[in-house]
CSV table of C-alpha atoms in Angstrom, one decimal:
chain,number,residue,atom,x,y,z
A,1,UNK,CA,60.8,-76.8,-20.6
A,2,UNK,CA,63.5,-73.8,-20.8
A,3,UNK,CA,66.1,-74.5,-18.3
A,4,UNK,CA,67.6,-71.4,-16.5
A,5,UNK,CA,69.1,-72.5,-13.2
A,6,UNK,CA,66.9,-70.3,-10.6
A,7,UNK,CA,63.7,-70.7,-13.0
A,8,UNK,CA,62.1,-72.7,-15.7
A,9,UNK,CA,60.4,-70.9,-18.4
A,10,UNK,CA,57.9,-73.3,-20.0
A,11,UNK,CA,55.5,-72.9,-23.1
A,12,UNK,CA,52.0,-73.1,-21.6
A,13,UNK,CA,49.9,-70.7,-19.3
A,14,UNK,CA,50.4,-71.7,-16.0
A,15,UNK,CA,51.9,-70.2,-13.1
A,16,UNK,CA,53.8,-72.8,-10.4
A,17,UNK,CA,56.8,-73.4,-8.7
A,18,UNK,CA,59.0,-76.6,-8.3
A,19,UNK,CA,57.5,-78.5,-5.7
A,20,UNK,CA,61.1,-79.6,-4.9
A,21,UNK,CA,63.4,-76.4,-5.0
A,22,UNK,CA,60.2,-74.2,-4.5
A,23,UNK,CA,61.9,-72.2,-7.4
A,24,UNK,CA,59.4,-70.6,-10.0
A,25,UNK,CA,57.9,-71.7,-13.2
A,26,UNK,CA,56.9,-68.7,-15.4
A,27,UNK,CA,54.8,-69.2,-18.6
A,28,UNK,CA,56.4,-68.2,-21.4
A,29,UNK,CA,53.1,-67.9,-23.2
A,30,UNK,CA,50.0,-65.8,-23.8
A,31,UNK,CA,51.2,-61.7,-22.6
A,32,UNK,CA,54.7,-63.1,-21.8
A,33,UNK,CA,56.4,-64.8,-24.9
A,34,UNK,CA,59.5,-63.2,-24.3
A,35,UNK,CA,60.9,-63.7,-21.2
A,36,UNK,CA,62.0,-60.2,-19.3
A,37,UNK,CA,64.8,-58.5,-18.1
A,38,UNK,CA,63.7,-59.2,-14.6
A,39,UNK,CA,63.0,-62.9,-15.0
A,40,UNK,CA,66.1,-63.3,-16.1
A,41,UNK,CA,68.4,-61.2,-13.5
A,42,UNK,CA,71.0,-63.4,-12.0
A,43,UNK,CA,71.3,-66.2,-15.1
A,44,UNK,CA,74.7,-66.5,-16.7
A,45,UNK,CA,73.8,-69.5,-18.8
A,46,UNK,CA,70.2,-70.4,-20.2
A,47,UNK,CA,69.5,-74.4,-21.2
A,48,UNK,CA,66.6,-74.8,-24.0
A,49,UNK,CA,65.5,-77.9,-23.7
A,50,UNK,CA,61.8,-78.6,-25.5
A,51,UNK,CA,60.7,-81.5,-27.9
A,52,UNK,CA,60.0,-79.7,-31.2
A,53,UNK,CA,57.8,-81.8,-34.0
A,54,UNK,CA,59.2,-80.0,-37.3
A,55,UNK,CA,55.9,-77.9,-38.1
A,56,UNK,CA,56.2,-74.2,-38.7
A,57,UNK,CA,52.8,-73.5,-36.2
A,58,UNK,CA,54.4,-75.4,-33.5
A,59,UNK,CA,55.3,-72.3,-31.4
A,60,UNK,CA,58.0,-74.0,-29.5
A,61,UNK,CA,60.1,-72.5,-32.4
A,62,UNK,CA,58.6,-69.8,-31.8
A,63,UNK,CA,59.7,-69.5,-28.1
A,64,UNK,CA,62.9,-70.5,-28.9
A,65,UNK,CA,63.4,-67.7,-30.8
A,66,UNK,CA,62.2,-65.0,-28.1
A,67,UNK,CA,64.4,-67.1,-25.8
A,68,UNK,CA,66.9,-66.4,-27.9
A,69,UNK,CA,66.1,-62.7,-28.4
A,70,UNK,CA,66.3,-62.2,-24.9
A,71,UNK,CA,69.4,-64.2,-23.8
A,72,UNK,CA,71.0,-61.9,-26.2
A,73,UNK,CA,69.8,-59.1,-25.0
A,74,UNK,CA,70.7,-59.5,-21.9
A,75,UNK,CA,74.0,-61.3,-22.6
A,76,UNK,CA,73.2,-64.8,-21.4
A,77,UNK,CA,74.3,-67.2,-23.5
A,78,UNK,CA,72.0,-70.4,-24.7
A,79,UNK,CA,72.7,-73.8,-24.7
A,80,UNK,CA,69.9,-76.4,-26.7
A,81,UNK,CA,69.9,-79.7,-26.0
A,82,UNK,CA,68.9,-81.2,-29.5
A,83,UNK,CA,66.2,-83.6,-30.1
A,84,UNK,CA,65.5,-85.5,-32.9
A,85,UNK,CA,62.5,-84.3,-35.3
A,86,UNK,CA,59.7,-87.2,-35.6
A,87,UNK,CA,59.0,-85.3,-39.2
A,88,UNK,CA,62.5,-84.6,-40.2
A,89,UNK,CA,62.6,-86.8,-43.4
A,90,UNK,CA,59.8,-84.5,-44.7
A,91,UNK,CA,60.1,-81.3,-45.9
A,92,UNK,CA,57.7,-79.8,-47.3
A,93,UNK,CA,54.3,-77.2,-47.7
A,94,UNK,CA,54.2,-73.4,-48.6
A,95,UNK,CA,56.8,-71.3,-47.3
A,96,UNK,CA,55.5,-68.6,-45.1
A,97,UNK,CA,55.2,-65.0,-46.6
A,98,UNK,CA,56.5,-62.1,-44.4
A,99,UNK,CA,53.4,-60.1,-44.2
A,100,UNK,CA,51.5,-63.2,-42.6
A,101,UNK,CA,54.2,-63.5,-39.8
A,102,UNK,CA,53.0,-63.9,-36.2
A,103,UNK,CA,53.2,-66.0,-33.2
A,104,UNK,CA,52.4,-69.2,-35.1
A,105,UNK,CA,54.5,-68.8,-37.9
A,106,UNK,CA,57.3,-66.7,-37.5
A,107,UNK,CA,59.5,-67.4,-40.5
A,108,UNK,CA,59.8,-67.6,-44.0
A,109,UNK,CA,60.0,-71.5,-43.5
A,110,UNK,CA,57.3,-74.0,-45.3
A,111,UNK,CA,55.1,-75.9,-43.1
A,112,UNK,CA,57.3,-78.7,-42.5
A,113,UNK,CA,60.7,-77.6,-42.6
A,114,UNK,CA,62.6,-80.5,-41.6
A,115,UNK,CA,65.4,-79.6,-38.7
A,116,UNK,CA,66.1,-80.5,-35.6
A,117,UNK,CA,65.0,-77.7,-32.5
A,118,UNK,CA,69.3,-77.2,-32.7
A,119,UNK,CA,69.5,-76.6,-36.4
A,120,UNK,CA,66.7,-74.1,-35.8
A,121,UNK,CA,68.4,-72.5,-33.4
A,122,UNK,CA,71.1,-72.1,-35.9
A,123,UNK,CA,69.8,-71.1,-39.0
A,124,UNK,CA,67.7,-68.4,-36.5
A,125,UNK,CA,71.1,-66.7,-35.8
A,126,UNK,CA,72.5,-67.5,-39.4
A,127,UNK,CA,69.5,-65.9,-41.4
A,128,UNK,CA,69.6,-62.7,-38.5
A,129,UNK,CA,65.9,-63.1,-37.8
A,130,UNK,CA,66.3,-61.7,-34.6
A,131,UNK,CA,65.4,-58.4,-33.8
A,132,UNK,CA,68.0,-55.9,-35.3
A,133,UNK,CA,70.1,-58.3,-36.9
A,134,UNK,CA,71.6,-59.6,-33.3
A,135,UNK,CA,72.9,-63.1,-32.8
A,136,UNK,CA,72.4,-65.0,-30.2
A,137,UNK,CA,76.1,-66.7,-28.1
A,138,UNK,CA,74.3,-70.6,-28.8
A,139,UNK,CA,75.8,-73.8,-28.3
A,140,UNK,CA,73.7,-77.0,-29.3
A,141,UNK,CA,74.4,-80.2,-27.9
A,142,UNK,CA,73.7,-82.4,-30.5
A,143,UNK,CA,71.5,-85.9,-31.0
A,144,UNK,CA,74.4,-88.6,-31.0
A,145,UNK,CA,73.8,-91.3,-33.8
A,146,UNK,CA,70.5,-89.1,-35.2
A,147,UNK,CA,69.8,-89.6,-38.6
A,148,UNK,CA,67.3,-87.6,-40.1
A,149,UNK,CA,65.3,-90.6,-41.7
A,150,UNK,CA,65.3,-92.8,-39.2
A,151,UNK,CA,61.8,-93.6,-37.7
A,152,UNK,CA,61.5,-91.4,-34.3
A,153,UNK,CA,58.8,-92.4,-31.6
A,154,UNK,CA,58.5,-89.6,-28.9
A,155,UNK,CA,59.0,-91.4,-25.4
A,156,UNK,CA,56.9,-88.5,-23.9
A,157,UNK,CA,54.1,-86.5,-25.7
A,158,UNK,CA,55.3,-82.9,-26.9
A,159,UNK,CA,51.9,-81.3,-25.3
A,160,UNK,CA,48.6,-82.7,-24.4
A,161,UNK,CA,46.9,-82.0,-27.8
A,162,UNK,CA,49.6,-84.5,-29.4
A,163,UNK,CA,49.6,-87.2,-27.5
A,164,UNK,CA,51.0,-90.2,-29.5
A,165,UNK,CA,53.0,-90.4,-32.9
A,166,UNK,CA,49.9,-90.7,-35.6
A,167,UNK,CA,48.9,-86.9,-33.9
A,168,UNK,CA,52.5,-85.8,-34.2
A,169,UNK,CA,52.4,-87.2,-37.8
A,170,UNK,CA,49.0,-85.9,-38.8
A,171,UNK,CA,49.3,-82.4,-36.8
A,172,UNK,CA,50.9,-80.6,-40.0
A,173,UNK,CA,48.0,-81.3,-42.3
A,174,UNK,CA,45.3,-81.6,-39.9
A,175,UNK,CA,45.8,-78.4,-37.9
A,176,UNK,CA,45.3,-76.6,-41.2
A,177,UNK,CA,41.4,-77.4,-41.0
A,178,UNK,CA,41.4,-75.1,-37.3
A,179,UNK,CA,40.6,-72.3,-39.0
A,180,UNK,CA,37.4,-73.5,-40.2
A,181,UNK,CA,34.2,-75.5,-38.7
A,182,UNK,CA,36.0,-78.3,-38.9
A,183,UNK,CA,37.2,-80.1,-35.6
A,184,UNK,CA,40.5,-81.7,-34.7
A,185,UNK,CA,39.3,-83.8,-31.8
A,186,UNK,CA,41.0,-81.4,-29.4
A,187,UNK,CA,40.0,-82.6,-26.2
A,188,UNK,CA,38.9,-85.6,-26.7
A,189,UNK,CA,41.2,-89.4,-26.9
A,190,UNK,CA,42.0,-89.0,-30.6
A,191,UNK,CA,43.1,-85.7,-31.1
A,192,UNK,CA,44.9,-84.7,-33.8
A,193,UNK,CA,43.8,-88.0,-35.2
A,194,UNK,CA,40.3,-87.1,-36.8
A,195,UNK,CA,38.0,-85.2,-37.9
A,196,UNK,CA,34.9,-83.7,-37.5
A,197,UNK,CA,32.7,-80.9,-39.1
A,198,UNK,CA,29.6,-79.1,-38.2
A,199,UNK,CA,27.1,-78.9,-40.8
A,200,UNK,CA,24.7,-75.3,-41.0
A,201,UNK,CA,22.0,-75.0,-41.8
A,202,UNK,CA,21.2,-73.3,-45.8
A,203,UNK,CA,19.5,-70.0,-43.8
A,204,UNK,CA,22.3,-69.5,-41.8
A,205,UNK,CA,25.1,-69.2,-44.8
């Protein structure tokens, strides 16, 4: 969830309010990764505040980095509140080429690439990947007492197709197969956590 005082941007298709303030939740997803000017009128200060897992196709990096396109934009400054990476001691995988870039790999970064959602944020501003070379006015609060190797077990699931730590710790090999006729599980009780392929037959190759 993206914190921004009158409205919370989250990364999933939906479209809600707060049942409490009645204020409204807009999707930062699908046609509106970036949020706009208008969704934005009236913020002074913009709180990121989403549970990343350290792979370079988890597109809450992604999002963090339109966030931060936009805050800067429209000169709204960005606090992240840092959370520890439950793959941080690994860093590793092919490091993405430019002309590949899109929303599910956005940076020359290999697949696991080790930081914290705040360190991100940081080397996003320090490497001028933003549009035009612009940097973003970011403040992270960081993780007290995080160390990078320490053992991390998410108290809440990231997103329903990762919903305990063997998916979080399998997603950046497994999610590779997605782009075949293999399955992942999603949808079912052990997603992210098997897998399952679908044999043609030799007339139909």
């Amino acid at each position: 969830m993206v914190s921004a005082g009158p409205l919370t941007l989250v990364n999933m298709s939906l479209t809600a309010k707060i049942p409490k303030t009645g204020l409204p939740i807009i999707s930062l997803y699908g046609d509106n990764k970036k949020p706009k000017p208008a969704q934005l009128a009236g913020i002074d200060i913009m709180v990121f505040d989403l549970q990343d897992v350290g792979a370079r196709f988890y597109t809450y990096i992604s999002s963090l980095h339109y966030v931060m396109e936009a805050c800067t934009e429209n000169n709204i400054a960005l606090i992240i509140l840092d959370r520890p990476n439950p793959n941080g001691a690994v860093l590793d995988g092919p490091i993405l080429e430019k002309e590949y870039s899109s929303f599910v790999g956005m940076h020359p970064i290999p697949v696991l690439h080790g930081m914290t959602i705040g360190e991100y944020g940081q080397m996003i501003n320090g490497e001028k990947w933003l549009k035009n070379d612009i940097q973003c006015k970011l403040t992270v609060i960081p993780c007290v007492n995080y160390n990078r190797t320490m053992n991390y077990s998410l108290p809440v699931k990231p997103s329903p197709n990762l919903p305990n730590d063997q998916a979080v710790n399998l997603y950046a090999s497994l999610c590779l197969f997605e782009g075949t006729n293999i399955s992942v599980g999603r949808g079912t009780e052990k997603t992210i956590s098997n897998l399952r392929i679908t044999l043609f037959a030799k007339n139909r190759l």
